[in-house]
Amino acid sequence: MTHSFDEDYWDQIWTGERAVAMSTAEPNPHLIKEIGGLEPGTAIDAGCGAGAEAVWLATQGWTVTAADIAAPALAVAEERAVAAAVGGQVEWVQADLSIWEPNTRFDLVTTHYAHPAMPQLEFYDRIASWVAAHGTLLIVGHLHHHGTGDQPHEHERPHPPAEASATATAITARLDPATWELVTAEESQRTMAGPDGRPTTIADVVVRATRRP
Ligand SMILES: C[S@@+](CC[C@H](N)C(=O)[O-])C[C@H]1O[C@@H](n2cnc3c(N)ncnc32)[C@H](O)[C@@H]1O
C-alpha cells in the first residue's frame, strides 16, 4: 500500500478531480434491489460519501444516520438531501468509523465501497455489530478486479487495491450462522459511467444477512 486510507487521503479525494463525478452518482443499484422491498426503519450508511444512498433511503421512508470521515463529502451530501426534500430525515455524522461507536442499533446497516485504514473484514465485523435483532446488514464492496479487456471502449479505472477488497466467501465466513441468516452472497460486474463519462466496468461483492433475534 502506497498510502493510508486516512482522513487526509479521503479529504483529498473529495476535493480532487474525481469529486464532481462522485458527487453526482446515482444511488447504488444493489441497495435498491436488496432493500427496496423492506419495511423502512432506522438505517446507517457507513462511509456515505456524497449521500446518494442515504438520500435514497430517506426518500423510501427510512430514518437515516449517514456517517463519513470526509467533511467535504458530507457538505455535498447535506445539500443533496435538502434538494431532495429529505434533509430532516438524515443525521450526518463526521466520524472515523474505525473507532466511532453509535449509541444505538439499527434496522439496517449498509455500506458501499467504504474502505478505511483498517483491515476490510474487521471493518465489516465492526459495522455488523451495529445491526439490531431482526435487522439487516448489507455490504456492497469492491472485488479486486483486473478487467476482462474484451470491451473495446471499456475504460478501466484504477483497480481497487487488494486490501480494500473482499470476496463473498471471505465476508460470509465471518457471519456466524447462529447469529445471521444469509440472504444474498454475490459477486458480479457492472458497467457504469466513469469519472470522465466513458463506460467503466467495476466488480462488486454484495452480501446481505438478517440478524436472528
Ligand atoms: C469509495 S468512497 C464510497 C462513497 C459512497 N459510499 C459511494 O458508494 O459512492 C468510500 C467512502 O468511505 C469513506 N471513509 C473511508 N474511511 C472512513 C472511515 N475511517 N470512517 C468513515 N468513513 C470513511 C470515505 O471518505 C469515502 O466517502
PDB file of C-alpha atoms and ligand atoms in Angstrom:
ATOM      1  CA  MET A   1       0.000   0.000   0.000  1.00  0.00           C
ATOM      2  CA  THR A   2       1.488   3.361  -1.015  1.00  0.00           C
ATOM      3  CA  HIS A   3      -0.733   5.443   1.250  1.00  0.00           C
ATOM      4  CA  SER A   4      -3.071   5.047   4.168  1.00  0.00           C
ATOM      5  CA  PHE A   5      -6.833   5.375   3.660  1.00  0.00           C
ATOM      6  CA  ASP A   6      -6.917   8.014   6.394  1.00  0.00           C
ATOM      7  CA  GLU A   7      -8.840  11.278   6.776  1.00  0.00           C
ATOM      8  CA  ASP A   8      -6.266  13.289   4.755  1.00  0.00           C
ATOM      9  CA  TYR A   9      -6.483  10.809   1.886  1.00  0.00           C
ATOM     10  CA  TRP A  10     -10.282  10.934   1.777  1.00  0.00           C
ATOM     11  CA  ASP A  11     -10.400  14.735   2.156  1.00  0.00           C
ATOM     12  CA  GLN A  12      -8.102  14.967  -0.882  1.00  0.00           C
ATOM     13  CA  ILE A  13     -10.304  12.591  -2.862  1.00  0.00           C
ATOM     14  CA  TRP A  14     -13.389  14.604  -2.003  1.00  0.00           C
ATOM     15  CA  THR A  15     -11.763  17.909  -3.037  1.00  0.00           C
ATOM     16  CA  GLY A  16      -9.892  16.494  -6.049  1.00  0.00           C
ATOM     17  CA  GLU A  17     -10.702  15.853  -9.711  1.00  0.00           C
ATOM     18  CA  ARG A  18     -12.929  12.803  -9.043  1.00  0.00           C
ATOM     19  CA  ALA A  19     -15.128  14.705  -6.589  1.00  0.00           C
ATOM     20  CA  VAL A  20     -17.614  16.088  -9.132  1.00  0.00           C
ATOM     21  CA  ALA A  21     -18.351  12.664 -10.637  1.00  0.00           C
ATOM     22  CA  MET A  22     -18.574  11.072  -7.194  1.00  0.00           C
ATOM     23  CA  SER A  23     -20.898  13.846  -6.013  1.00  0.00           C
ATOM     24  CA  THR A  24     -23.467  13.247  -8.732  1.00  0.00           C
ATOM     25  CA  ALA A  25     -23.504   9.435  -8.703  1.00  0.00           C
ATOM     26  CA  GLU A  26     -26.830   7.618  -8.714  1.00  0.00           C
ATOM     27  CA  PRO A  27     -27.844   5.515  -5.699  1.00  0.00           C
ATOM     28  CA  ASN A  28     -26.235   2.100  -5.759  1.00  0.00           C
ATOM     29  CA  PRO A  29     -28.344  -0.417  -7.764  1.00  0.00           C
ATOM     30  CA  HIS A  30     -27.536  -3.198  -5.283  1.00  0.00           C
ATOM     31  CA  LEU A  31     -29.034  -1.125  -2.462  1.00  0.00           C
ATOM     32  CA  ILE A  32     -32.209  -0.510  -4.452  1.00  0.00           C
ATOM     33  CA  LYS A  33     -32.507  -4.186  -5.392  1.00  0.00           C
ATOM     34  CA  GLU A  34     -31.799  -5.583  -1.922  1.00  0.00           C
ATOM     35  CA  ILE A  35     -33.536  -3.040   0.295  1.00  0.00           C
ATOM     36  CA  GLY A  36     -36.330  -1.673  -1.919  1.00  0.00           C
ATOM     37  CA  GLY A  37     -38.809  -4.264  -0.648  1.00  0.00           C
ATOM     38  CA  LEU A  38     -38.079  -3.893   3.077  1.00  0.00           C
ATOM     39  CA  GLU A  39     -40.239  -2.089   5.618  1.00  0.00           C
ATOM     40  CA  PRO A  40     -38.427   1.187   6.450  1.00  0.00           C
ATOM     41  CA  GLY A  41     -36.975   1.744   9.920  1.00  0.00           C
ATOM     42  CA  THR A  42     -33.700   3.155  11.162  1.00  0.00           C
ATOM     43  CA  ALA A  43     -30.623   2.883   8.977  1.00  0.00           C
ATOM     44  CA  ILE A  44     -26.977   3.828   8.973  1.00  0.00           C
ATOM     45  CA  ASP A  45     -24.887   4.243   5.838  1.00  0.00           C
ATOM     46  CA  ALA A  46     -21.261   3.693   6.838  1.00  0.00           C
ATOM     47  CA  GLY A  47     -18.947   5.730   4.604  1.00  0.00           C
ATOM     48  CA  CYS A  48     -21.827   7.553   2.916  1.00  0.00           C
ATOM     49  CA  GLY A  49     -19.677   9.776   0.686  1.00  0.00           C
ATOM     50  CA  ALA A  50     -21.812  12.291  -1.198  1.00  0.00           C
ATOM     51  CA  GLY A  51     -25.006  10.772   0.151  1.00  0.00           C
ATOM     52  CA  ALA A  52     -26.743   9.228  -2.867  1.00  0.00           C
ATOM     53  CA  GLU A  53     -27.672   6.083  -0.907  1.00  0.00           C
ATOM     54  CA  ALA A  54     -28.585   7.944   2.307  1.00  0.00           C
ATOM     55  CA  VAL A  55     -30.851  10.284   0.357  1.00  0.00           C
ATOM     56  CA  TRP A  56     -32.450   7.366  -1.484  1.00  0.00           C
ATOM     57  CA  LEU A  57     -33.117   5.558   1.809  1.00  0.00           C
ATOM     58  CA  ALA A  58     -34.684   8.719   3.249  1.00  0.00           C
ATOM     59  CA  THR A  59     -36.956   9.063   0.221  1.00  0.00           C
ATOM     60  CA  GLN A  60     -38.084   5.458   0.900  1.00  0.00           C
ATOM     61  CA  GLY A  61     -39.106   6.409   4.443  1.00  0.00           C
ATOM     62  CA  TRP A  62     -36.011   5.320   6.368  1.00  0.00           C
ATOM     63  CA  THR A  63     -34.703   7.443   9.238  1.00  0.00           C
ATOM     64  CA  VAL A  64     -31.054   7.644   8.293  1.00  0.00           C
ATOM     65  CA  THR A  65     -27.751   8.210  10.013  1.00  0.00           C
ATOM     66  CA  ALA A  66     -25.105   8.859   7.381  1.00  0.00           C
ATOM     67  CA  ALA A  67     -21.502   8.783   8.521  1.00  0.00           C
ATOM     68  CA  ASP A  68     -18.260   9.582   6.759  1.00  0.00           C
ATOM     69  CA  ILE A  69     -14.763  10.637   7.723  1.00  0.00           C
ATOM     70  CA  ALA A  70     -14.597  13.297   4.987  1.00  0.00           C
ATOM     71  CA  ALA A  71     -16.217  16.633   5.827  1.00  0.00           C
ATOM     72  CA  PRO A  72     -16.212  17.799   2.155  1.00  0.00           C
ATOM     73  CA  ALA A  73     -18.278  14.755   1.173  1.00  0.00           C
ATOM     74  CA  LEU A  74     -20.797  15.375   3.942  1.00  0.00           C
ATOM     75  CA  ALA A  75     -21.186  19.011   2.862  1.00  0.00           C
ATOM     76  CA  VAL A  76     -22.214  17.839  -0.628  1.00  0.00           C
ATOM     77  CA  ALA A  77     -24.426  15.127   0.831  1.00  0.00           C
ATOM     78  CA  GLU A  78     -26.336  17.548   3.060  1.00  0.00           C
ATOM     79  CA  GLU A  79     -27.055  19.800   0.088  1.00  0.00           C
ATOM     80  CA  ARG A  80     -28.368  16.806  -1.892  1.00  0.00           C
ATOM     81  CA  ALA A  81     -30.665  15.802   0.950  1.00  0.00           C
ATOM     82  CA  VAL A  82     -32.100  19.309   1.215  1.00  0.00           C
ATOM     83  CA  ALA A  83     -32.578  19.423  -2.563  1.00  0.00           C
ATOM     84  CA  ALA A  84     -34.451  16.089  -2.354  1.00  0.00           C
ATOM     85  CA  ALA A  85     -36.627  17.482   0.492  1.00  0.00           C
ATOM     86  CA  VAL A  86     -35.410  14.839   2.964  1.00  0.00           C
ATOM     87  CA  GLY A  87     -32.947  16.989   4.917  1.00  0.00           C
ATOM     88  CA  GLY A  88     -34.890  16.364   8.124  1.00  0.00           C
ATOM     89  CA  GLN A  89     -34.688  12.567   7.822  1.00  0.00           C
ATOM     90  CA  VAL A  90     -30.908  12.288   7.707  1.00  0.00           C
ATOM     91  CA  GLU A  91     -28.467  12.866  10.541  1.00  0.00           C
ATOM     92  CA  TRP A  92     -24.960  13.494   9.205  1.00  0.00           C
ATOM     93  CA  VAL A  93     -22.067  12.303  11.330  1.00  0.00           C
ATOM     94  CA  GLN A  94     -18.452  13.179  10.604  1.00  0.00           C
ATOM     95  CA  ALA A  95     -16.547  10.333  12.220  1.00  0.00           C
ATOM     96  CA  ASP A  96     -13.783   7.807  11.771  1.00  0.00           C
ATOM     97  CA  LEU A  97     -15.792   4.598  11.683  1.00  0.00           C
ATOM     98  CA  SER A  98     -12.768   2.518  12.608  1.00  0.00           C
ATOM     99  CA  ILE A  99     -13.130   3.905  16.145  1.00  0.00           C
ATOM    100  CA  TRP A 100     -16.577   5.589  16.366  1.00  0.00           C
ATOM    101  CA  GLU A 101     -19.419   3.683  18.005  1.00  0.00           C
ATOM    102  CA  PRO A 102     -23.120   4.506  17.650  1.00  0.00           C
ATOM    103  CA  ASN A 103     -25.161   4.666  20.844  1.00  0.00           C
ATOM    104  CA  THR A 104     -27.989   2.686  19.272  1.00  0.00           C
ATOM    105  CA  ARG A 105     -28.557  -0.310  16.992  1.00  0.00           C
ATOM    106  CA  PHE A 106     -30.125  -0.023  13.523  1.00  0.00           C
ATOM    107  CA  ASP A 107     -32.724  -1.898  11.492  1.00  0.00           C
ATOM    108  CA  LEU A 108     -30.377  -1.551   8.530  1.00  0.00           C
ATOM    109  CA  VAL A 109     -26.610  -1.171   8.454  1.00  0.00           C
ATOM    110  CA  THR A 110     -25.322  -0.635   4.957  1.00  0.00           C
ATOM    111  CA  THR A 111     -22.008   0.299   3.394  1.00  0.00           C
ATOM    112  CA  HIS A 112     -20.949   0.863  -0.204  1.00  0.00           C
ATOM    113  CA  TYR A 113     -17.268   0.674  -1.091  1.00  0.00           C
ATOM    114  CA  ALA A 114     -16.069   2.195   2.189  1.00  0.00           C
ATOM    115  CA  HIS A 115     -12.506   1.163   2.883  1.00  0.00           C
ATOM    116  CA  PRO A 116     -10.976   2.734   5.945  1.00  0.00           C
ATOM    117  CA  ALA A 117      -7.420   2.479   7.202  1.00  0.00           C
ATOM    118  CA  MET A 118      -8.115  -0.817   8.940  1.00  0.00           C
ATOM    119  CA  PRO A 119      -8.438  -4.382   7.618  1.00  0.00           C
ATOM    120  CA  GLN A 120     -11.523  -4.542   5.413  1.00  0.00           C
ATOM    121  CA  LEU A 121     -13.050  -7.636   7.027  1.00  0.00           C
ATOM    122  CA  GLU A 122     -12.549  -6.200  10.523  1.00  0.00           C
ATOM    123  CA  PHE A 123     -14.399  -3.091   9.370  1.00  0.00           C
ATOM    124  CA  TYR A 124     -17.291  -5.286   8.265  1.00  0.00           C
ATOM    125  CA  ASP A 125     -17.213  -7.052  11.666  1.00  0.00           C
ATOM    126  CA  ARG A 126     -17.485  -3.653  13.370  1.00  0.00           C
ATOM    127  CA  ILE A 127     -20.475  -2.425  11.425  1.00  0.00           C
ATOM    128  CA  ALA A 128     -22.198  -5.823  11.638  1.00  0.00           C
ATOM    129  CA  SER A 129     -22.268  -5.369  15.424  1.00  0.00           C
ATOM    130  CA  TRP A 130     -24.461  -2.284  14.912  1.00  0.00           C
ATOM    131  CA  VAL A 131     -27.381  -4.285  13.460  1.00  0.00           C
ATOM    132  CA  ALA A 132     -30.441  -4.667  15.728  1.00  0.00           C
ATOM    133  CA  ALA A 133     -32.201  -8.011  16.225  1.00  0.00           C
ATOM    134  CA  HIS A 134     -34.221  -8.812  13.081  1.00  0.00           C
ATOM    135  CA  GLY A 135     -32.205  -6.091  11.312  1.00  0.00           C
ATOM    136  CA  THR A 136     -30.367  -6.255   8.002  1.00  0.00           C
ATOM    137  CA  LEU A 137     -26.702  -5.979   7.148  1.00  0.00           C
ATOM    138  CA  LEU A 138     -25.935  -5.011   3.546  1.00  0.00           C
ATOM    139  CA  ILE A 139     -22.326  -4.912   2.412  1.00  0.00           C
ATOM    140  CA  VAL A 140     -21.543  -3.687  -1.081  1.00  0.00           C
ATOM    141  CA  GLY A 141     -17.818  -3.771  -1.667  1.00  0.00           C
ATOM    142  CA  HIS A 142     -15.099  -3.908  -4.243  1.00  0.00           C
ATOM    143  CA  LEU A 143     -13.769  -7.088  -5.685  1.00  0.00           C
ATOM    144  CA  HIS A 144     -10.136  -6.887  -6.675  1.00  0.00           C
ATOM    145  CA  HIS A 145     -10.586  -6.628 -10.410  1.00  0.00           C
ATOM    146  CA  HIS A 146      -8.181  -6.987 -13.273  1.00  0.00           C
ATOM    147  CA  GLY A 147     -10.702  -6.305 -16.066  1.00  0.00           C
ATOM    148  CA  THR A 148     -11.531  -8.504 -18.980  1.00  0.00           C
ATOM    149  CA  GLY A 149     -10.088  -6.284 -21.697  1.00  0.00           C
ATOM    150  CA  ASP A 150     -12.746  -7.676 -24.031  1.00  0.00           C
ATOM    151  CA  GLN A 151     -14.729  -4.486 -24.357  1.00  0.00           C
ATOM    152  CA  PRO A 152     -13.007  -2.207 -26.892  1.00  0.00           C
ATOM    153  CA  HIS A 153     -14.350   1.039 -25.417  1.00  0.00           C
ATOM    154  CA  GLU A 154     -14.092  -0.063 -21.865  1.00  0.00           C
ATOM    155  CA  HIS A 155     -12.067   2.279 -19.741  1.00  0.00           C
ATOM    156  CA  GLU A 156     -10.805   0.630 -16.599  1.00  0.00           C
ATOM    157  CA  ARG A 157     -10.450   2.995 -13.694  1.00  0.00           C
ATOM    158  CA  PRO A 158      -7.696   2.278 -11.199  1.00  0.00           C
ATOM    159  CA  HIS A 159      -8.285  -1.150  -9.709  1.00  0.00           C
ATOM    160  CA  PRO A 160      -9.265  -1.118  -6.084  1.00  0.00           C
ATOM    161  CA  PRO A 161      -6.227  -2.288  -4.179  1.00  0.00           C
ATOM    162  CA  ALA A 162      -6.400  -5.781  -2.757  1.00  0.00           C
ATOM    163  CA  GLU A 163      -6.527  -4.596   0.843  1.00  0.00           C
ATOM    164  CA  ALA A 164      -9.696  -2.610   0.089  1.00  0.00           C
ATOM    165  CA  SER A 165     -11.390  -5.655  -1.439  1.00  0.00           C
ATOM    166  CA  ALA A 166     -13.061  -8.772  -0.128  1.00  0.00           C
ATOM    167  CA  THR A 167     -14.714 -11.820  -1.637  1.00  0.00           C
ATOM    168  CA  ALA A 168     -18.227 -13.001  -0.815  1.00  0.00           C
ATOM    169  CA  THR A 169     -16.716 -16.153   0.678  1.00  0.00           C
ATOM    170  CA  ALA A 170     -14.420 -14.193   2.976  1.00  0.00           C
ATOM    171  CA  ILE A 171     -17.236 -11.939   4.183  1.00  0.00           C
ATOM    172  CA  THR A 172     -19.795 -14.685   4.766  1.00  0.00           C
ATOM    173  CA  ALA A 173     -17.222 -16.844   6.589  1.00  0.00           C
ATOM    174  CA  ARG A 174     -17.311 -14.253   9.381  1.00  0.00           C
ATOM    175  CA  LEU A 175     -21.118 -14.259   9.698  1.00  0.00           C
ATOM    176  CA  ASP A 176     -21.884 -16.911  12.300  1.00  0.00           C
ATOM    177  CA  PRO A 177     -24.988 -18.853  11.132  1.00  0.00           C
ATOM    178  CA  ALA A 178     -26.181 -18.902  14.759  1.00  0.00           C
ATOM    179  CA  THR A 179     -26.453 -15.102  14.573  1.00  0.00           C
ATOM    180  CA  TRP A 180     -27.062 -14.423  10.885  1.00  0.00           C
ATOM    181  CA  GLU A 181     -29.425 -15.681   8.222  1.00  0.00           C
ATOM    182  CA  LEU A 182     -27.683 -15.216   4.906  1.00  0.00           C
ATOM    183  CA  VAL A 183     -29.916 -13.735   2.206  1.00  0.00           C
ATOM    184  CA  THR A 184     -27.513 -12.722  -0.570  1.00  0.00           C
ATOM    185  CA  ALA A 185     -23.876 -13.532  -1.325  1.00  0.00           C
ATOM    186  CA  GLU A 186     -22.974 -12.493  -4.860  1.00  0.00           C
ATOM    187  CA  GLU A 187     -20.081 -11.340  -6.965  1.00  0.00           C
ATOM    188  CA  SER A 188     -20.842  -9.549 -10.210  1.00  0.00           C
ATOM    189  CA  GLN A 189     -19.636  -6.990 -12.701  1.00  0.00           C
ATOM    190  CA  ARG A 190     -21.458  -3.929 -13.950  1.00  0.00           C
ATOM    191  CA  THR A 191     -20.729  -1.123 -16.361  1.00  0.00           C
ATOM    192  CA  MET A 192     -21.317   2.453 -15.371  1.00  0.00           C
ATOM    193  CA  ALA A 193     -20.170   5.901 -16.458  1.00  0.00           C
ATOM    194  CA  GLY A 194     -16.677   6.567 -15.155  1.00  0.00           C
ATOM    195  CA  PRO A 195     -15.401   9.915 -13.871  1.00  0.00           C
ATOM    196  CA  ASP A 196     -14.684  11.019 -17.467  1.00  0.00           C
ATOM    197  CA  GLY A 197     -18.103   9.860 -18.712  1.00  0.00           C
ATOM    198  CA  ARG A 198     -16.717   6.796 -20.520  1.00  0.00           C
ATOM    199  CA  PRO A 199     -18.023   3.308 -19.655  1.00  0.00           C
ATOM    200  CA  THR A 200     -16.211   1.713 -16.762  1.00  0.00           C
ATOM    201  CA  THR A 201     -16.610  -1.864 -15.612  1.00  0.00           C
ATOM    202  CA  ILE A 202     -16.445  -2.485 -11.901  1.00  0.00           C
ATOM    203  CA  ALA A 203     -16.614  -5.734  -9.957  1.00  0.00           C
ATOM    204  CA  ASP A 204     -18.830  -5.820  -6.890  1.00  0.00           C
ATOM    205  CA  VAL A 205     -19.360  -8.092  -3.948  1.00  0.00           C
ATOM    206  CA  VAL A 206     -22.794  -7.993  -2.303  1.00  0.00           C
ATOM    207  CA  VAL A 207     -23.592  -9.686   0.986  1.00  0.00           C
ATOM    208  CA  ARG A 208     -26.923  -9.297   2.743  1.00  0.00           C
ATOM    209  CA  ALA A 209     -27.820 -11.002   6.006  1.00  0.00           C
ATOM    210  CA  THR A 210     -30.509 -10.711   8.663  1.00  0.00           C
ATOM    211  CA  ARG A 211     -29.643 -10.808  12.366  1.00  0.00           C
ATOM    212  CA  ARG A 212     -31.546 -13.511  14.210  1.00  0.00           C
ATOM    213  CA  PRO A 213     -33.493 -12.422  17.338  1.00  0.00           C
TER     214      PRO A 213
HETATM  215  C1  LIG B   1     -15.124   4.900  -2.366  1.00  0.00           C
HETATM  216  S1  LIG B   1     -15.966   6.047  -1.336  1.00  0.00           S
HETATM  217  C2  LIG B   1     -17.668   5.491  -1.446  1.00  0.00           C
HETATM  218  C3  LIG B   1     -18.646   6.561  -1.053  1.00  0.00           C
HETATM  219  C4  LIG B   1     -20.122   6.145  -1.175  1.00  0.00           C
HETATM  220  N1  LIG B   1     -20.485   5.134  -0.208  1.00  0.00           N
HETATM  221  C5  LIG B   1     -20.435   5.668  -2.563  1.00  0.00           C
HETATM  222  O1  LIG B   1     -20.719   4.477  -2.747  1.00  0.00           O
HETATM  223  O2  LIG B   1     -20.387   6.495  -3.502  1.00  0.00           O
HETATM  224  C6  LIG B   1     -15.515   5.496   0.312  1.00  0.00           C
HETATM  225  C7  LIG B   1     -16.027   6.409   1.402  1.00  0.00           C
HETATM  226  O3  LIG B   1     -15.639   5.889   2.681  1.00  0.00           O
HETATM  227  C8  LIG B   1     -15.263   6.985   3.488  1.00  0.00           C
HETATM  228  N2  LIG B   1     -14.367   6.509   4.548  1.00  0.00           N
HETATM  229  C9  LIG B   1     -13.146   5.988   4.384  1.00  0.00           C
HETATM  230  N3  LIG B   1     -12.606   5.690   5.586  1.00  0.00           N
HETATM  231  C10 LIG B   1     -13.519   6.031   6.516  1.00  0.00           C
HETATM  232  C11 LIG B   1     -13.543   5.970   7.938  1.00  0.00           C
HETATM  233  N4  LIG B   1     -12.497   5.517   8.639  1.00  0.00           N
HETATM  234  N5  LIG B   1     -14.635   6.413   8.573  1.00  0.00           N
HETATM  235  C12 LIG B   1     -15.695   6.883   7.862  1.00  0.00           C
HETATM  236  N6  LIG B   1     -15.727   6.971   6.531  1.00  0.00           N
HETATM  237  C13 LIG B   1     -14.648   6.550   5.860  1.00  0.00           C
HETATM  238  C14 LIG B   1     -14.587   7.939   2.521  1.00  0.00           C
HETATM  239  O4  LIG B   1     -14.493   9.269   2.978  1.00  0.00           O
HETATM  240  C15 LIG B   1     -15.471   7.817   1.305  1.00  0.00           C
HETATM  241  O5  LIG B   1     -16.513   8.765   1.316  1.00  0.00           O
END
